[in-house]
Amino acid sequence: MLNIMKPVSYYNVEYLPNSTLKEKFERNINWMLSLTPDQLLYNYRKNAGLDTKGTTPLTVWESPDFFFRGHFTGHYLSGASKTFVELTNTDEKDPQAVELKNRVDLIVTGLKEVQDKLSETSEFPGYLAAEPEKRFDNLEKLRFNGNHYVPYYAIQKLMDGLMDAYQYTGNQTALQLVKNLTSYVEKRMAKLTPERISAMLDTRWYQGSGQYIFHQEFGAMHRTLLRLYELTGKKEQDVFDLAEKFDRKWFRDMLINNQDKLGYYSMHSNTELVCAEGMLEYYHVTGDDQYKKGVENYMDWMHTGHELPTKGISGRSAYPAPADYGSELYDYPEMFFKHLSKLNGESCCSHDLNYLSSELFADTKDPVLMNDYEIRFINAIMAQQNNDSAIAEYLYNLSVAPNSVKHYDRGGFWCCVGSGTERHSTLVDGIYYQDNDDIYVAQYFDSILNLKDQGVKVTQDAHYPDQHFAHITVETEQPKDFTIYVRVPKWSAETTITVDGKAVKVQPENGFVAIKRNWSKKSEITINFDFQLRYQVLADRFNRIAIYYGPILLAAQKADLPASTVSAKEYLNDLEKVEGKNQFRLKGSDIIFKSLPEIPGETPYNVFVKVPEEPVAKTIDTQNDGAQFGHQWTLAVDPDKKNYLKITYSALDDDIYSFQIEDDDQVLFTQTMTKEEWPEDSYYIYPLPQSVTKGRDKLNIKIEPLDYESLNFDVADIDKIETMVATK
């Protein structure tokens, strides 16, 4: 049964004046206003052979010869349209809102001219893109050479942008353009067999066949088409049927059956993340509960096995090139030590994870989603935008090695510049939810909830998390009975709540405290949180920790952070609070720990601290290299606890080794090692899935060379192999 709770719409949430969110929102507006409609139309007009108005084109990913061109225009339409709504919430004649609406209209008019022109020569009417149709021809012929593999990605962003222009600014032409383009895609896809469509949309970069398969990224086509189906009153069955063609059975089954093979397939993180969004949208449209369950499984995989300290995702895969290029990919669950690099936590993923968390929370009320949302918002999303401009960060440097830096650049018009421009127009998402008359306060960021039709106004103004409390003012035009649910963060051990100065018993149910009463005129809720230092041990390297202060991830603003000679607990005791700030100084040094948003671009920092190994697990079985037995071992495990493999390797003779670690022919892990990246202390730890060890006291481990691209990989020499069991 579909849940009736919904995220509060853009029409009912405002930015609090002089707040951090308001500043970032305004910075984003200035960035959007620095671009012109002619620039955003340049590649579309050029593709149609129309006059480009003497405009200088945008750069890099939006340059006239790059295969991603056109995507940013869609993001811009979404950002401008949603910003228009949020500005007119407080002033219907806001001059920036008027200007943005005018720009949206100009872009839509220009796109109509392009679609009309392209329809004169295209195979089917309705084509609208910044690239020629041959990009789709090549895709359908499975020709992926030349990197031209993302035409659907670009048009999906445009379709969403046009639907936002229709939904939020009332531009009717925008909706017609989407309908025309959808009709074009429908006719293209009708020519293809189901087998060809399946091959065309297969994004598994490694499939165990020994051949590297590099397919395309098609964005959120499944979700976008289902959105169009809903937007047009669920009357267009052909649109629904077209959406179904982007619903890949192997991916759907993987999620529904709770089999996390994202790392095994070396999959691209955000490609699959937005496919999970499509599954949730399918649940919203049809009520098919299996789809929702699949998305719940996916988000649990992220929470338990893929999220970085920022709660973002993506990094290196377990494979050699070309299936790995150093960033944006999944690794096996809990395998972080090699996954972490200078190119982690793609910003698109953080935005999309929070969108999916918000939508799924409305369906499930699972507080874990909102706890992760909070940490991701504070540490990843709030750090994406440079504090001096709207320049966006693409990837975060979360390397376990010292000397990380942030690099800001908007001139590249990367995917993260597009998603960052769009999502910085909606920073008040995910704060409030409505369940009939009841209100859920899921986040504590400065904002104003104005339910005009119900005569209820909720204001947050505590400047959280700079301050360690939330201050919520509830105003009603008439006395009204309803419940306000406030979230108690998992990290806050001792939380106190008062309403109009009177204490409320803090007994959270499912992560929230219910405050039910007859709200009359004006009341004030104060929630005091227990900010404490805590640390998190890296799942596969017990001598690395990340440090948090409440929800804030702390990074040492230092190029070369010395390793600690004392335990993690003692190290935290040596951190002295900087007065008036959420910062800490390491005792006896000039090393300051602060949040990622506070660290300027190009300034060295370290997220991980090297400490003496934490007693996370103890060894229960040790054997020798086993080479004379074909790299096979039978090793003890504990069926009731968390288990680990630990393999200590000899020095490498060759430049690269790549192999798979199996249990009874089931691949557990893929390992690639090079001389340049020889593992610290010569070992890797492999956290074993509990599904593998449950009900068993032994594993039959075998290591096989990777069958890949006809390359002759070898197994690295092994000194010893151990199984370990968690101590807690």
PDB file of C-alpha atoms in Angstrom, residues 284-416:
ATOM      1  CA  HIS A 284       4.848   5.118  -6.914  1.00  0.00           C
ATOM      2  CA  VAL A 285       3.086   4.694 -10.254  1.00  0.00           C
ATOM      3  CA  THR A 286       2.017   1.046  -9.945  1.00  0.00           C
ATOM      4  CA  GLY A 287       2.139   0.179  -6.250  1.00  0.00           C
ATOM      5  CA  ASP A 288       4.347  -2.860  -6.979  1.00  0.00           C
ATOM      6  CA  ASP A 289       5.908  -3.421  -3.562  1.00  0.00           C
ATOM      7  CA  GLN A 290       8.760  -5.552  -4.929  1.00  0.00           C
ATOM      8  CA  TYR A 291      10.240  -2.480  -6.562  1.00  0.00           C
ATOM      9  CA  LYS A 292      10.203  -0.569  -3.293  1.00  0.00           C
ATOM     10  CA  LYS A 293      11.825  -3.513  -1.523  1.00  0.00           C
ATOM     11  CA  GLY A 294      14.556  -3.558  -4.160  1.00  0.00           C
ATOM     12  CA  VAL A 295      15.291   0.121  -3.536  1.00  0.00           C
ATOM     13  CA  GLU A 296      15.341  -0.473   0.226  1.00  0.00           C
ATOM     14  CA  ASN A 297      17.919  -3.211  -0.366  1.00  0.00           C
ATOM     15  CA  TYR A 298      19.995  -0.892  -2.536  1.00  0.00           C
ATOM     16  CA  MET A 299      20.021   1.870   0.069  1.00  0.00           C
ATOM     17  CA  ASP A 300      20.974  -0.661   2.733  1.00  0.00           C
ATOM     18  CA  TRP A 301      23.935  -1.697   0.526  1.00  0.00           C
ATOM     19  CA  MET A 302      24.998   1.932   0.371  1.00  0.00           C
ATOM     20  CA  HIS A 303      24.677   2.383   4.137  1.00  0.00           C
ATOM     21  CA  THR A 304      26.493  -0.797   5.154  1.00  0.00           C
ATOM     22  CA  GLY A 305      29.034  -1.291   2.400  1.00  0.00           C
ATOM     23  CA  HIS A 306      29.616   1.616   0.021  1.00  0.00           C
ATOM     24  CA  GLU A 307      29.272   4.978   1.765  1.00  0.00           C
ATOM     25  CA  LEU A 308      32.439   6.948   2.440  1.00  0.00           C
ATOM     26  CA  PRO A 309      32.961   9.061   5.600  1.00  0.00           C
ATOM     27  CA  THR A 310      31.042  11.914   3.908  1.00  0.00           C
ATOM     28  CA  LYS A 311      28.210   9.424   3.172  1.00  0.00           C
ATOM     29  CA  GLY A 312      28.925   9.965  -0.509  1.00  0.00           C
ATOM     30  CA  ILE A 313      29.833   7.067  -2.784  1.00  0.00           C
ATOM     31  CA  SER A 314      32.175   6.211  -5.691  1.00  0.00           C
ATOM     32  CA  GLY A 315      35.874   5.698  -6.216  1.00  0.00           C
ATOM     33  CA  ARG A 316      38.117   3.127  -7.827  1.00  0.00           C
ATOM     34  CA  SER A 317      36.905  -0.332  -8.796  1.00  0.00           C
ATOM     35  CA  ALA A 318      38.660  -3.628  -8.085  1.00  0.00           C
ATOM     36  CA  TYR A 319      39.692  -4.151 -11.706  1.00  0.00           C
ATOM     37  CA  PRO A 320      42.575  -3.102 -13.949  1.00  0.00           C
ATOM     38  CA  ALA A 321      42.098  -0.607 -16.764  1.00  0.00           C
ATOM     39  CA  PRO A 322      40.044  -0.127 -18.876  1.00  0.00           C
ATOM     40  CA  ALA A 323      37.279  -1.323 -16.517  1.00  0.00           C
ATOM     41  CA  ASP A 324      38.783   0.998 -13.930  1.00  0.00           C
ATOM     42  CA  TYR A 325      39.789   4.606 -14.577  1.00  0.00           C
ATOM     43  CA  GLY A 326      40.328   5.713 -11.000  1.00  0.00           C
ATOM     44  CA  SER A 327      36.978   7.183  -9.969  1.00  0.00           C
ATOM     45  CA  GLU A 328      33.139   7.134 -10.129  1.00  0.00           C
ATOM     46  CA  LEU A 329      32.891   3.341  -9.700  1.00  0.00           C
ATOM     47  CA  TYR A 330      31.752   0.767  -7.143  1.00  0.00           C
ATOM     48  CA  ASP A 331      34.044  -1.683  -5.397  1.00  0.00           C
ATOM     49  CA  TYR A 332      33.009  -4.749  -3.419  1.00  0.00           C
ATOM     50  CA  PRO A 333      31.115  -3.992  -0.180  1.00  0.00           C
ATOM     51  CA  GLU A 334      33.315  -2.642   2.641  1.00  0.00           C
ATOM     52  CA  MET A 335      36.427  -2.648   0.429  1.00  0.00           C
ATOM     53  CA  PHE A 336      37.619   0.937   0.932  1.00  0.00           C
ATOM     54  CA  PHE A 337      41.391   0.963   1.398  1.00  0.00           C
ATOM     55  CA  LYS A 338      42.168   0.697  -2.322  1.00  0.00           C
ATOM     56  CA  HIS A 339      38.825   2.219  -3.350  1.00  0.00           C
ATOM     57  CA  LEU A 340      39.740   5.527  -1.709  1.00  0.00           C
ATOM     58  CA  SER A 341      41.810   7.922  -3.777  1.00  0.00           C
ATOM     59  CA  LYS A 342      42.101  11.552  -4.783  1.00  0.00           C
ATOM     60  CA  LEU A 343      38.893  11.140  -6.823  1.00  0.00           C
ATOM     61  CA  ASN A 344      36.102   9.997  -4.517  1.00  0.00           C
ATOM     62  CA  GLY A 345      32.522  10.826  -3.683  1.00  0.00           C
ATOM     63  CA  GLU A 346      31.251  12.165  -7.008  1.00  0.00           C
ATOM     64  CA  SER A 347      29.001  15.117  -6.170  1.00  0.00           C
ATOM     65  CA  CYS A 348      26.236  13.897  -8.499  1.00  0.00           C
ATOM     66  CA  CYS A 349      26.005  10.774  -6.355  1.00  0.00           C
ATOM     67  CA  SER A 350      25.562  12.782  -3.158  1.00  0.00           C
ATOM     68  CA  HIS A 351      22.771  14.850  -4.684  1.00  0.00           C
ATOM     69  CA  ASP A 352      21.035  11.783  -6.095  1.00  0.00           C
ATOM     70  CA  LEU A 353      21.464   9.765  -2.897  1.00  0.00           C
ATOM     71  CA  ASN A 354      19.775  12.513  -0.915  1.00  0.00           C
ATOM     72  CA  TYR A 355      16.966  12.755  -3.460  1.00  0.00           C
ATOM     73  CA  LEU A 356      16.418   8.993  -3.271  1.00  0.00           C
ATOM     74  CA  SER A 357      16.721   9.027   0.535  1.00  0.00           C
ATOM     75  CA  SER A 358      14.043  11.706   0.747  1.00  0.00           C
ATOM     76  CA  GLU A 359      11.636   9.910  -1.571  1.00  0.00           C
ATOM     77  CA  LEU A 360      12.148   6.541   0.129  1.00  0.00           C
ATOM     78  CA  PHE A 361      11.831   8.037   3.612  1.00  0.00           C
ATOM     79  CA  ALA A 362       8.390   9.320   2.651  1.00  0.00           C
ATOM     80  CA  ASP A 363       7.476   5.717   1.829  1.00  0.00           C
ATOM     81  CA  THR A 364       9.126   3.946   4.764  1.00  0.00           C
ATOM     82  CA  LYS A 365       9.806   6.462   7.566  1.00  0.00           C
ATOM     83  CA  ASP A 366      13.166   4.739   8.034  1.00  0.00           C
ATOM     84  CA  PRO A 367      15.276   7.108  10.196  1.00  0.00           C
ATOM     85  CA  VAL A 368      18.555   5.650   8.889  1.00  0.00           C
ATOM     86  CA  LEU A 369      17.847   7.393   5.586  1.00  0.00           C
ATOM     87  CA  MET A 370      17.565  10.770   7.300  1.00  0.00           C
ATOM     88  CA  ASN A 371      20.607  10.200   9.519  1.00  0.00           C
ATOM     89  CA  ASP A 372      22.692   9.527   6.412  1.00  0.00           C
ATOM     90  CA  TYR A 373      21.010  12.431   4.588  1.00  0.00           C
ATOM     91  CA  GLU A 374      22.108  14.813   7.342  1.00  0.00           C
ATOM     92  CA  ILE A 375      25.765  13.725   7.322  1.00  0.00           C
ATOM     93  CA  ARG A 376      25.891  13.735   3.513  1.00  0.00           C
ATOM     94  CA  PHE A 377      24.319  17.178   3.297  1.00  0.00           C
ATOM     95  CA  ILE A 378      26.639  18.736   5.883  1.00  0.00           C
ATOM     96  CA  ASN A 379      29.877  17.143   4.718  1.00  0.00           C
ATOM     97  CA  ALA A 380      29.503  16.551   0.972  1.00  0.00           C
ATOM     98  CA  ILE A 381      26.841  18.869  -0.428  1.00  0.00           C
ATOM     99  CA  MET A 382      27.718  21.878   1.723  1.00  0.00           C
ATOM    100  CA  ALA A 383      31.358  21.439   0.676  1.00  0.00           C
ATOM    101  CA  GLN A 384      30.632  21.282  -3.053  1.00  0.00           C
ATOM    102  CA  GLN A 385      30.208  24.989  -3.610  1.00  0.00           C
ATOM    103  CA  ASN A 386      33.228  27.234  -3.134  1.00  0.00           C
ATOM    104  CA  ASN A 387      32.486  29.776  -0.401  1.00  0.00           C
ATOM    105  CA  ASP A 388      33.738  32.620  -2.595  1.00  0.00           C
ATOM    106  CA  SER A 389      31.747  31.739  -5.719  1.00  0.00           C
ATOM    107  CA  ALA A 390      29.385  29.152  -7.122  1.00  0.00           C
ATOM    108  CA  ILE A 391      32.243  27.079  -8.509  1.00  0.00           C
ATOM    109  CA  ALA A 392      31.436  23.400  -8.029  1.00  0.00           C
ATOM    110  CA  GLU A 393      33.547  20.446  -6.948  1.00  0.00           C
ATOM    111  CA  TYR A 394      33.317  17.278  -9.034  1.00  0.00           C
ATOM    112  CA  LEU A 395      35.129  14.701  -6.863  1.00  0.00           C
ATOM    113  CA  TYR A 396      36.462  14.728  -3.299  1.00  0.00           C
ATOM    114  CA  ASN A 397      39.954  13.734  -2.302  1.00  0.00           C
ATOM    115  CA  LEU A 398      39.413  11.175   0.460  1.00  0.00           C
ATOM    116  CA  SER A 399      42.667   9.297   0.051  1.00  0.00           C
ATOM    117  CA  VAL A 400      44.058   7.309   2.951  1.00  0.00           C
ATOM    118  CA  ALA A 401      47.425   8.792   1.933  1.00  0.00           C
ATOM    119  CA  PRO A 402      48.314  12.285   3.205  1.00  0.00           C
ATOM    120  CA  ASN A 403      48.009  15.593   1.390  1.00  0.00           C
ATOM    121  CA  SER A 404      44.498  15.766  -0.045  1.00  0.00           C
ATOM    122  CA  VAL A 405      43.089  18.934  -1.650  1.00  0.00           C
ATOM    123  CA  LYS A 406      39.779  20.154  -3.058  1.00  0.00           C
ATOM    124  CA  HIS A 407      39.691  21.360  -6.634  1.00  0.00           C
ATOM    125  CA  TYR A 408      36.935  23.776  -7.681  1.00  0.00           C
ATOM    126  CA  ASP A 409      36.135  24.478 -11.320  1.00  0.00           C
ATOM    127  CA  ARG A 410      32.847  25.331 -12.999  1.00  0.00           C
ATOM    128  CA  GLY A 411      34.345  26.036 -16.421  1.00  0.00           C
ATOM    129  CA  GLY A 412      34.414  22.319 -17.171  1.00  0.00           C
ATOM    130  CA  PHE A 413      30.597  22.094 -17.178  1.00  0.00           C
ATOM    131  CA  TRP A 414      30.930  18.565 -15.881  1.00  0.00           C
ATOM    132  CA  CYS A 415      27.986  16.466 -14.784  1.00  0.00           C
ATOM    133  CA  CYS A 416      28.531  17.696 -11.201  1.00  0.00           C
TER     134      CYS A 416
END
